[in-house]
XYZ file of C-alpha atoms in Angstrom:
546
model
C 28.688 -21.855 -25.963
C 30.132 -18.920 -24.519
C 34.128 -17.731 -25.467
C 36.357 -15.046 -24.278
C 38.489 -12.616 -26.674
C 40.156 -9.515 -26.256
C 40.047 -6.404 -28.030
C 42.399 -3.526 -27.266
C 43.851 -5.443 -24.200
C 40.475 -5.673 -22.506
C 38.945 -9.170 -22.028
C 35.311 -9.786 -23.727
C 32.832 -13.191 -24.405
C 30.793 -14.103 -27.296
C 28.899 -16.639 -28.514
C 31.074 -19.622 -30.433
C 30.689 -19.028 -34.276
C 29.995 -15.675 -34.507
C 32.371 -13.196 -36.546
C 34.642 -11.182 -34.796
C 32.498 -8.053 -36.202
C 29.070 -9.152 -35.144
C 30.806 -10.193 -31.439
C 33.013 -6.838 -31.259
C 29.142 -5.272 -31.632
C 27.110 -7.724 -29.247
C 29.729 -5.732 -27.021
C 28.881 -2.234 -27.894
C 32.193 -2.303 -29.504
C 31.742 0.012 -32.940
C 34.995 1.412 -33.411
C 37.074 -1.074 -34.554
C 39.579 0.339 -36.923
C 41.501 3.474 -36.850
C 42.081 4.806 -40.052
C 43.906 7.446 -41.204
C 43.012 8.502 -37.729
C 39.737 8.647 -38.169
C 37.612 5.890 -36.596
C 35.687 3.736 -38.868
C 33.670 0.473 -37.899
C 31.630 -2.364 -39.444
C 29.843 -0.997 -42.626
C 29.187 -3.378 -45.257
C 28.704 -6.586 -43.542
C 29.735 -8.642 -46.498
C 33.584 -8.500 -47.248
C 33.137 -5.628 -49.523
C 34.089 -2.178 -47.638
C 37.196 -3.562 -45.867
C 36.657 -1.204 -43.441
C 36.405 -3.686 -40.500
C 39.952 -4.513 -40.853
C 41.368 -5.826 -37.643
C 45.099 -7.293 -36.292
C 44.366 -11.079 -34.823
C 46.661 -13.167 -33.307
C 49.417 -11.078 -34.927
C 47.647 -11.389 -38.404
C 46.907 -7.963 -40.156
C 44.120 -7.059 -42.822
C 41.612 -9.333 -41.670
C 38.058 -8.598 -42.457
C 36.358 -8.820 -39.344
C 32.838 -9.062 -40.951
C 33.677 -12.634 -42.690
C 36.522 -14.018 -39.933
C 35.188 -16.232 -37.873
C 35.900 -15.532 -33.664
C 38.428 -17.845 -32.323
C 38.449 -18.696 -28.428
C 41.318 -16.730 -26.835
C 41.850 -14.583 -29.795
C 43.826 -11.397 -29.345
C 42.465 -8.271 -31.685
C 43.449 -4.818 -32.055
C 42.364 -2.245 -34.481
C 44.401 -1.757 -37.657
C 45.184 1.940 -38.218
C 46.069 1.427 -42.144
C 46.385 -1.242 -44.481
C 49.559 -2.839 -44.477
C 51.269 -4.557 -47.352
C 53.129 -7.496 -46.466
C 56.350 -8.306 -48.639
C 55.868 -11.850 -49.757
C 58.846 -13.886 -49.551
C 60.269 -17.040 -51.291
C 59.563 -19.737 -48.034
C 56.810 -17.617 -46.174
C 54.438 -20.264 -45.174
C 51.618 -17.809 -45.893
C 52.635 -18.143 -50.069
C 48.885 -19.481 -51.672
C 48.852 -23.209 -52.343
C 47.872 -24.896 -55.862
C 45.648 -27.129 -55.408
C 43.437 -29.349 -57.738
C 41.887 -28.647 -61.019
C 38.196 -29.237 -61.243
C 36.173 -29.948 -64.428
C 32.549 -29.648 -64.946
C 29.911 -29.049 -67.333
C 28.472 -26.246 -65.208
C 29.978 -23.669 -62.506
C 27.475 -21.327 -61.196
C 29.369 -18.804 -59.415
C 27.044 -17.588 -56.105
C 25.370 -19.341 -53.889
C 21.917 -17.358 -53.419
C 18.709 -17.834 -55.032
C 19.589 -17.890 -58.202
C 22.554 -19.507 -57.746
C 20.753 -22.233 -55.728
C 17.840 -22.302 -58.116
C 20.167 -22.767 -61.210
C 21.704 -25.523 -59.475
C 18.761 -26.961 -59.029
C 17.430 -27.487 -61.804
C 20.572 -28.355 -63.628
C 21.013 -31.256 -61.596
C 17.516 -32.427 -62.096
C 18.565 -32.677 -65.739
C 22.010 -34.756 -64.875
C 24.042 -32.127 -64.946
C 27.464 -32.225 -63.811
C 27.023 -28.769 -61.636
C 29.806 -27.086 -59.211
C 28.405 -24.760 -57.319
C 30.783 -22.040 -55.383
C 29.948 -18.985 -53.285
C 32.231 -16.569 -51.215
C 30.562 -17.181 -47.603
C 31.341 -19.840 -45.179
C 27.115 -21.461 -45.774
C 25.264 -20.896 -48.691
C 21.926 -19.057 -49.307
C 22.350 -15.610 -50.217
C 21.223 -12.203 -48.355
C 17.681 -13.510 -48.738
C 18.130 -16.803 -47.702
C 20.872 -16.357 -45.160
C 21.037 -18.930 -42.939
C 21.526 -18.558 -39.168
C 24.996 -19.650 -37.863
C 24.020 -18.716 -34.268
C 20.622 -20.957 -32.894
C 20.307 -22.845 -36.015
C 17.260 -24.218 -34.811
C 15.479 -20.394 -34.169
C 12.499 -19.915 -35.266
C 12.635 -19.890 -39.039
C 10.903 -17.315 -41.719
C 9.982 -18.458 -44.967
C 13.059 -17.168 -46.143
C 15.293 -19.226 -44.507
C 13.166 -21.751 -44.985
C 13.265 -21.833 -48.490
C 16.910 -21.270 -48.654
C 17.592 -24.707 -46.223
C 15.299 -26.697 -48.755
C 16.972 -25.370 -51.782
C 20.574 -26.305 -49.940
C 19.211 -29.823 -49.164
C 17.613 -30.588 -52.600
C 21.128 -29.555 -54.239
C 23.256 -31.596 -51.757
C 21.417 -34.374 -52.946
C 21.161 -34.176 -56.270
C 25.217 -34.289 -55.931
C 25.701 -30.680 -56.500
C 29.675 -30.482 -56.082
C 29.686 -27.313 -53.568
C 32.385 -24.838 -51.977
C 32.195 -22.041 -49.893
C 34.346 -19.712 -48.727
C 35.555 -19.756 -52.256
C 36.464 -16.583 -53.500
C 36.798 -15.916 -57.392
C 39.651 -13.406 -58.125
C 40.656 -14.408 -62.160
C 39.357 -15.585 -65.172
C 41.347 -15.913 -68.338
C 40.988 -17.685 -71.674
C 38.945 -20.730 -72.052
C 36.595 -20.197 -69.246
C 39.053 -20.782 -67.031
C 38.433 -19.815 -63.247
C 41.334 -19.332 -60.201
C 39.086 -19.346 -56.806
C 41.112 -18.968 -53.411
C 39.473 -21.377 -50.305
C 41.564 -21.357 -47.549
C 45.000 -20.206 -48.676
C 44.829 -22.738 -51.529
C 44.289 -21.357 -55.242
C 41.816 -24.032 -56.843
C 40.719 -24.297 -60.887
C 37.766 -24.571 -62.261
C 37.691 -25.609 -66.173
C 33.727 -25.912 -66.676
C 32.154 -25.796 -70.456
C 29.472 -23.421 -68.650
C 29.196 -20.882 -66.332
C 26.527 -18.816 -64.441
C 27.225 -16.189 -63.136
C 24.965 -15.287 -59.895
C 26.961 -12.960 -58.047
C 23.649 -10.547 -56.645
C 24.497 -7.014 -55.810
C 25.976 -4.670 -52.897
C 24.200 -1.845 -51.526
C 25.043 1.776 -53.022
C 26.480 4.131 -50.658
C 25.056 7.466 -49.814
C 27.575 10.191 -49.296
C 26.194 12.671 -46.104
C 27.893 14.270 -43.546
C 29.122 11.288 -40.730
C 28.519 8.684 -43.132
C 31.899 7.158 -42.159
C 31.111 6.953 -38.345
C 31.287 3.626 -36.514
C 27.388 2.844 -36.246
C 26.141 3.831 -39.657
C 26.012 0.543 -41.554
C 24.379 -0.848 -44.292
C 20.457 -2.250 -44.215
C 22.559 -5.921 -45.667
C 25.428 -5.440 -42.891
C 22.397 -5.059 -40.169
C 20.107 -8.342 -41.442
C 23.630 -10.022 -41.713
C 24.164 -9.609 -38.510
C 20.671 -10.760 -36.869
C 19.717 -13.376 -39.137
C 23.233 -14.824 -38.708
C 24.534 -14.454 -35.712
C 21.502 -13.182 -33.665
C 23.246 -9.930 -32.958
C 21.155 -6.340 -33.278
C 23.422 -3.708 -34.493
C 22.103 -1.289 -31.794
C 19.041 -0.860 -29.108
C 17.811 2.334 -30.470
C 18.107 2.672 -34.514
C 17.100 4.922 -37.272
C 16.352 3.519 -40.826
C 17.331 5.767 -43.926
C 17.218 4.737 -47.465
C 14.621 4.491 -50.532
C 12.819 1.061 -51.280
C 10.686 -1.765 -49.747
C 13.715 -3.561 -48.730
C 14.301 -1.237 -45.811
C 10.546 -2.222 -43.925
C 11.396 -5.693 -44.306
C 14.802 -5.319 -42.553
C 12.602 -2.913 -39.769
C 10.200 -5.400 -39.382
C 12.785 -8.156 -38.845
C 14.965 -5.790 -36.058
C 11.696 -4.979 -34.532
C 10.641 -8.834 -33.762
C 14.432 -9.173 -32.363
C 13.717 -6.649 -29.641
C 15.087 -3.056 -31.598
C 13.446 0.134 -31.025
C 13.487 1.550 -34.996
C 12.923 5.630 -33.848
C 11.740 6.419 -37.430
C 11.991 5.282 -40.762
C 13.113 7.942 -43.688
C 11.836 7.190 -47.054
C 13.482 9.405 -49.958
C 10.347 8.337 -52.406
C 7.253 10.382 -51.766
C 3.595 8.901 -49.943
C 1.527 7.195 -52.918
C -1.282 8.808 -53.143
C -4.488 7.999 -55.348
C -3.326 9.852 -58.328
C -0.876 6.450 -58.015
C -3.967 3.918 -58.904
C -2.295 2.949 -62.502
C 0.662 2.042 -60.522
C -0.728 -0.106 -57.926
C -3.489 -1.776 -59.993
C -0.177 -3.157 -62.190
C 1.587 -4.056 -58.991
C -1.768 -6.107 -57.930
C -2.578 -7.899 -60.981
C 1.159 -8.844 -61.750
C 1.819 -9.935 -58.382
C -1.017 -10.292 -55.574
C 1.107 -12.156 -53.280
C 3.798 -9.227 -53.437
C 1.508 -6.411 -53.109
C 0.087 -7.746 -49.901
C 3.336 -8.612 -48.217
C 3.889 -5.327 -48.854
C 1.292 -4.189 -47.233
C 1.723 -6.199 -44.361
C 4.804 -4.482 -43.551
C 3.113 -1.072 -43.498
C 0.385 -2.496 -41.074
C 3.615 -3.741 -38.645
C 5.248 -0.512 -38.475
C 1.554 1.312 -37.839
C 0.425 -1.457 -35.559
C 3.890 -1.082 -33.287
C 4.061 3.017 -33.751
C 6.655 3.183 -35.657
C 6.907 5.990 -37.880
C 7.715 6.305 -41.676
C 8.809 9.923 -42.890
C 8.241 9.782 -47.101
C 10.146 12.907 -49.084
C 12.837 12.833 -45.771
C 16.358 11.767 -46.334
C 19.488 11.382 -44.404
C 21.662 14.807 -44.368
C 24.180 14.222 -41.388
C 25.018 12.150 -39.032
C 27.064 13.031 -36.194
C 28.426 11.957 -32.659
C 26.477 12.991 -29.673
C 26.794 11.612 -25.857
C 28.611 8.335 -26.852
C 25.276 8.019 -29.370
C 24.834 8.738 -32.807
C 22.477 11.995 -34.082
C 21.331 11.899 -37.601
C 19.561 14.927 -38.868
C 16.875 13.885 -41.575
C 15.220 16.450 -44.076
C 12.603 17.179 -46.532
C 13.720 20.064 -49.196
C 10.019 20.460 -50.160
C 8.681 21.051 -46.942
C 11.841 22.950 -45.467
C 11.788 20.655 -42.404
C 14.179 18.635 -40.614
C 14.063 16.063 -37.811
C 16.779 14.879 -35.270
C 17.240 11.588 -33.850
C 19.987 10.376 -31.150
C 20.289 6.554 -31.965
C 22.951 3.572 -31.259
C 23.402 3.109 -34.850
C 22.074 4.020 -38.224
C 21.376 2.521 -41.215
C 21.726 3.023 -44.868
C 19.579 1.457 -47.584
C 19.471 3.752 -50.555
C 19.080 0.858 -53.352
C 21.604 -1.670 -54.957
C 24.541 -1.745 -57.742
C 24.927 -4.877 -59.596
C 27.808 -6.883 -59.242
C 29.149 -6.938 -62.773
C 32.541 -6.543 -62.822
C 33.745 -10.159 -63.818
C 31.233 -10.464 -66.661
C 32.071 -6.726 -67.432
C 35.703 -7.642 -67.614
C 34.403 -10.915 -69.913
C 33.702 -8.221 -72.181
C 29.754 -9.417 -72.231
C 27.953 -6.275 -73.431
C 26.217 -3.882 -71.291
C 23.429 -1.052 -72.247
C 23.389 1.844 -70.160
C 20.652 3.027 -68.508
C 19.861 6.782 -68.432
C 17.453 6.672 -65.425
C 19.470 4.851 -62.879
C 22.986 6.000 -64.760
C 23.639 2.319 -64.501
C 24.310 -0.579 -66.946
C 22.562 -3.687 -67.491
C 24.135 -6.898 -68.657
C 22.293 -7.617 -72.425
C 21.441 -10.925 -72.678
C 19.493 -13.662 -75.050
C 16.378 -15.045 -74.311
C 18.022 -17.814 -72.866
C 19.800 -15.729 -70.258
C 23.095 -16.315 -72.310
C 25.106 -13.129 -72.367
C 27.043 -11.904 -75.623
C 29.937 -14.021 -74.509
C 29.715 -18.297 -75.533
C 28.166 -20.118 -72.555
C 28.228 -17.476 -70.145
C 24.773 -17.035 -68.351
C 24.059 -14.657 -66.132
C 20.987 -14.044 -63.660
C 19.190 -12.027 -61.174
C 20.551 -8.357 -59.523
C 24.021 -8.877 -61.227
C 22.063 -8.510 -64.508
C 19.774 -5.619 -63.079
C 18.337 -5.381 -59.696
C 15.613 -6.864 -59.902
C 14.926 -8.639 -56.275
C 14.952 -12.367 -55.191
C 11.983 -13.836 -56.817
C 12.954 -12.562 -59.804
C 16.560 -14.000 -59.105
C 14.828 -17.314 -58.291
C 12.686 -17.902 -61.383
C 15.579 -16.943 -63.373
C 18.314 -19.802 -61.679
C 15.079 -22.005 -62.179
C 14.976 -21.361 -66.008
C 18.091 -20.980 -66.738
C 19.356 -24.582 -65.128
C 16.883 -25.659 -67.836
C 18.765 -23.863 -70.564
C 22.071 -24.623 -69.762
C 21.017 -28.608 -69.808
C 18.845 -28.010 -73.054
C 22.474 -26.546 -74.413
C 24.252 -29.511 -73.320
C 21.902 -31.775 -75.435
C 20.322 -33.191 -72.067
C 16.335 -34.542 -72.354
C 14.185 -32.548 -70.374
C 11.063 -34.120 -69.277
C 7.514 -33.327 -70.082
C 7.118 -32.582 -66.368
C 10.047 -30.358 -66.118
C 9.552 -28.628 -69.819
C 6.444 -27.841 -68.383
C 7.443 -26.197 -65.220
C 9.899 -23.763 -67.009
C 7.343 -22.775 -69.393
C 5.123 -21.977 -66.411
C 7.860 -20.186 -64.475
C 8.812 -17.972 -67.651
C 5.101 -16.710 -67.810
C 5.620 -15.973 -64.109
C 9.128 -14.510 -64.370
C 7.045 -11.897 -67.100
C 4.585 -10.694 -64.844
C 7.494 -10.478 -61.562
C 8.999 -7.997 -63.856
C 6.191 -5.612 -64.371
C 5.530 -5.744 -61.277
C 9.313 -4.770 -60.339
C 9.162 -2.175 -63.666
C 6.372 -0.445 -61.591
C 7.309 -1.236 -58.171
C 9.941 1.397 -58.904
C 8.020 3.987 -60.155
C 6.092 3.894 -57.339
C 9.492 4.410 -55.398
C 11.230 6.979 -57.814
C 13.486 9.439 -55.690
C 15.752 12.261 -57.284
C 19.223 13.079 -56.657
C 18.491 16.274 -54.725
C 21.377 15.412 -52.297
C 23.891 15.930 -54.530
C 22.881 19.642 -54.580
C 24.078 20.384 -50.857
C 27.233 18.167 -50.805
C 29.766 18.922 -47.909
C 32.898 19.704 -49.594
C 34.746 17.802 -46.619
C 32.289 14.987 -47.353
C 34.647 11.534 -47.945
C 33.645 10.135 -51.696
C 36.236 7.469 -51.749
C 35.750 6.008 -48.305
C 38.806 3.741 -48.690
C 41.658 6.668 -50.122
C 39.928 9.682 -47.792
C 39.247 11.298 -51.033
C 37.263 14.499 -49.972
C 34.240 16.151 -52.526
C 36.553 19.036 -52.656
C 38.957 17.206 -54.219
C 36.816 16.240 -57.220
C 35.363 19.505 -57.454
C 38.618 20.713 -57.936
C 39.736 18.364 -60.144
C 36.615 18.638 -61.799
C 36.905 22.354 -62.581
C 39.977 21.962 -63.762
C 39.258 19.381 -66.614
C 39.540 16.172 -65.518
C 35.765 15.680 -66.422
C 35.729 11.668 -66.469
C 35.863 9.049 -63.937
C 39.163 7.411 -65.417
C 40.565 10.662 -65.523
C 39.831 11.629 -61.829
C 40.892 8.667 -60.534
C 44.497 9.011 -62.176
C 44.274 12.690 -60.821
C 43.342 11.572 -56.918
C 43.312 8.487 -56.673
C 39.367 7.949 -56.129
C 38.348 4.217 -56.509
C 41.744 2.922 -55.905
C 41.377 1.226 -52.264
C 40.322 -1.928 -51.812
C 36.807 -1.977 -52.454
C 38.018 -1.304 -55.912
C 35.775 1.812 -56.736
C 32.396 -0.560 -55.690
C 30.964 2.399 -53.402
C 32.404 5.390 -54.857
C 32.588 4.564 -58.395
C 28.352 5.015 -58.458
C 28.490 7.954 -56.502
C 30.857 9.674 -58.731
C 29.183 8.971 -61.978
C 25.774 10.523 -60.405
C 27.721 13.230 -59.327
C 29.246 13.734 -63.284
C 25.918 13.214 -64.656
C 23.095 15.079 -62.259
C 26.111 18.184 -61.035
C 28.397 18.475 -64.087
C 26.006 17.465 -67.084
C 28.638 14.832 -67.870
C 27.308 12.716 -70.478
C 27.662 8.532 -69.273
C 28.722 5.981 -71.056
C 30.087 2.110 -70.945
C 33.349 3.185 -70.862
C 32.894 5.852 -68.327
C 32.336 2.922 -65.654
C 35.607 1.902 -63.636
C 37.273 -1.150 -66.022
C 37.476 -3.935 -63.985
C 40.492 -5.599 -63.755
C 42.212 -8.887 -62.258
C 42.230 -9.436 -59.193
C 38.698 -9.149 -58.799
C 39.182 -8.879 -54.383
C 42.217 -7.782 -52.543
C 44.761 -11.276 -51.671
């Protein structure tokens, strides 16, 4: 069903349930906030950026990638954030509502979430489940909101059954429940719909996946360039294509998968830039592992390569994004290869980012669980015991929020781990079942050799830090310029806690989740900065904007 809105005083239609970002693009609509006088548009996708804030109905800061279009809604762009004094009798003030006990809270509803829940509840276990979005499922699972009865990939497929099986096992669910505290005793203050709700489980696992790293370039802030996530967000949900023409930039598999799935809807991908270099047959070691570890994987993959050749779509390895800028109401991103000395221009609708994946740690980082950091990616890891138990007492945690380590992975973690957590709580667990986790555990070994090596065959370098614009926004959310770290930087503030007291870097409301990775590579591969833990931005309560 068809319903009108307006944006900027000019009347528009979209299709009932859709966001207000995915209909504002249906419409060719990509600038849709003004800030700082600059325009910015939908980046993200997922709630993270808040870049996409919007005025509705009189209502400011809403995030127009997770609000949900009303008929006859009235939206203009938001030029700034705007803090709202809140007063004794505003009707707006957040609600207490009940308390809710359980043995088990699993805290996102993806894969591993779903799988955890799973088999948790197969045991008898009391399980709440609770995930930020308005349907469960996850980026890899996402479920379409728009034509729910589409034709379905084995995906969505998988997530639907998974969301059934849980449902009727009992699985006590909530969505659009956001987690924003946790204090002593495990316990957990969620916000659903302007109410505050508690959860007092004796477990929790912690699912919570991973957000897409940003990639700092010349134009990177332009309304069009979006994440890989924000562009399969949009399609498999709301059967919207973020642009006719597109160009895909990034470094990974996961950007031919998202190609392949814009190219069925009807998008013209231009070209494909892959940072990582061509495998070649001095790569044999590498791809013999990824064959014997995972022959299902290995040929998917190779499936997508015979799409792109078999529709002419070409894939430029060694080339990355360098600048993006805006040309005849279109967008022109320049891509390069240092090696070669060459460089290729494309005038798209929109672009797209997909340069890997940070792990969304901060609430089991602000748990205190322990982390190791990792030299190569300059990241940390979440350490955990062979029962997926962290350093913290009955706190689990699985799948990219641990390490990225992709969705089957994810998966055969919730599996095993549901296990565990029911094992812990003295539950029986069936020779049938006992069984199956012993089975998946052998698998879960040979998914992560596979992933160990898939990797290598994808390692890139951080030769685009060399040639960073110094008018180049770090901190997308505070304007914070490369200049102004450089000069910070030369002046002795050599630490990320140091520079953000100096300029304010990572102090919008993404809270440091796409600049706080780019700074520490900077600090590491520019300055020689040694990393550690503590160099990371300390989370802190809340854990999202209110």
């Amino acid at each position: 069903m068809k319903i009108t809105f307006q944006f900027e005083n000019k009347s528009y239609t979209a299709n009932s349930g859709e966001t207000i970002a995915s209909a504002l693009i249906s419409n060719k609509l990509y600038a849709i906030n003004d800030k700082n006088s600059a325009k910015r548009g939908v980046f993200c996708g997922m709630g993270v950026c808040h870049e996409c804030l919007v005025e509705v109905n009189g209502e400011n800061n809403v995030r127009a990638c997770v609000k949900k279009l009303d008929s006859n809604a009235i939206i203009f762009k938001q030029k700034e954030i705007i803090i709202n004094e809140l007063k004794q009798d505003t009707y707006k003030q957040k609600k207490v509502s009940n308390k809710y006990d359980s043995e088990l809270l699993i805290i996102g509803g993806g894969i591993g979430g779903l799988s955890a829940a799973l088999s948790a509840s197969n045991c008898g276990v009391n399980t709440i489940l609770i995930d930020d979005r308005e349907i469960l499922g996850g980026q890899f699972c996402k479920q379409p909101i728009i034509n729910e009865n589409m034709l379905l990939d084995e995906q969505v497929k998988l997530g639907r059954s998974l969301i059934n099986k849980v449902i009727e096992n009992g699985v006590r669910i909530f969505t659009n429940t956001s987690v924003f505290a946790i204090f002593e005793e495990k316990e957990i203050l969620a916000l659903k719909d302007d109410e505050i709700i508690t959860f007092n489980p004796k477990k929790i696992i912690f699912s919570t996946g991973a957000y897409e790293r940003g990639y700092p370039v010349k134009g990177w802030t332009l309304p069009g360039v979006m994440t890989t996530g924000a562009m399969q967000s949009m399609l498999k949900g709301y059967n919207v294509l973020a642009g006719k023409k597109i160009l895909m930039c990034g470094n990974g598999p996961f950007i031919l998968h998202v190609a392949k799935e814009l190219k069925k809807a009807g998008a013209e991908i231009v070209a494909i830039s892959e940072k990582s270099f061509k495998p070649t047959i001095f790569d044999y070691k590498i791809l013999i592992k990824l064959l014997t570890n995972s022959f299902k994987l290995f040929f998917k993959g190779l499936r997508y390569l015979f799409f792109l050749k078999l529709n002419r779509i070409p894939v430029y390895y060694g080339y990355e994004i360098t600048s993006i800028e805006e040309r005849n109401n279109s967008l022109a991103g320049t891509i390069n290869n240092f090696e070669r000395n060459d460089s290729k221009c494309f005038e798209v609708d929109s672009i797209c980012l997909g340069y890997g994946f940070n792990s969304s740690n901060n609430m089991l980082r602000f748990l205190d669980c322990k982390h190791d950091y990792m030299s190569d990616s300059n990241t940390l890891v979440t350490y955990r015991n062979d029962d997926f138990q962290t350093t913290v007492k009955d706190i689990y945690a699985i799948g990219d929020c641990v390490q990225i380590n992709g969705a089957q992975v994810a998966e055969l973690e919730g599996i095993i781990s549901g296990y565990n957590v029911a094992e812990s709580l003295n539950y029986d667990i069936n020779l049938e079942l006992f069984e199956e986790k012993k089975l998946y555990e052998r698998k879960l070994r040979k998914l992560r050799i596979f992933q160990t090596n898939l990797w290598k065959l994808y390692k890139s370098n951080n030769n685009h830090l060399d040639s960073l614009d110094k008018d180049i926004e770090i901190c997308r959310c505070e304007g914070i310029k490369y200049s102004d770290l450089e000069n910070a930087l030369e002046n002795g503030f050599s630490s990320i806690n140091d520079l953000k007291l100096k300029t304010r870097v990572g102090m919008g409301p993404c809270q440091g989740r796409y600049c706080g990775q780019i700074i520490l590579d900077i600090l590491k591969h520019k300055f020689g900065v040694k990393i550690q833990e503590k160099d990371f931005f300390m989370p802190r309560i809340p854990f999202m904007p209110l």
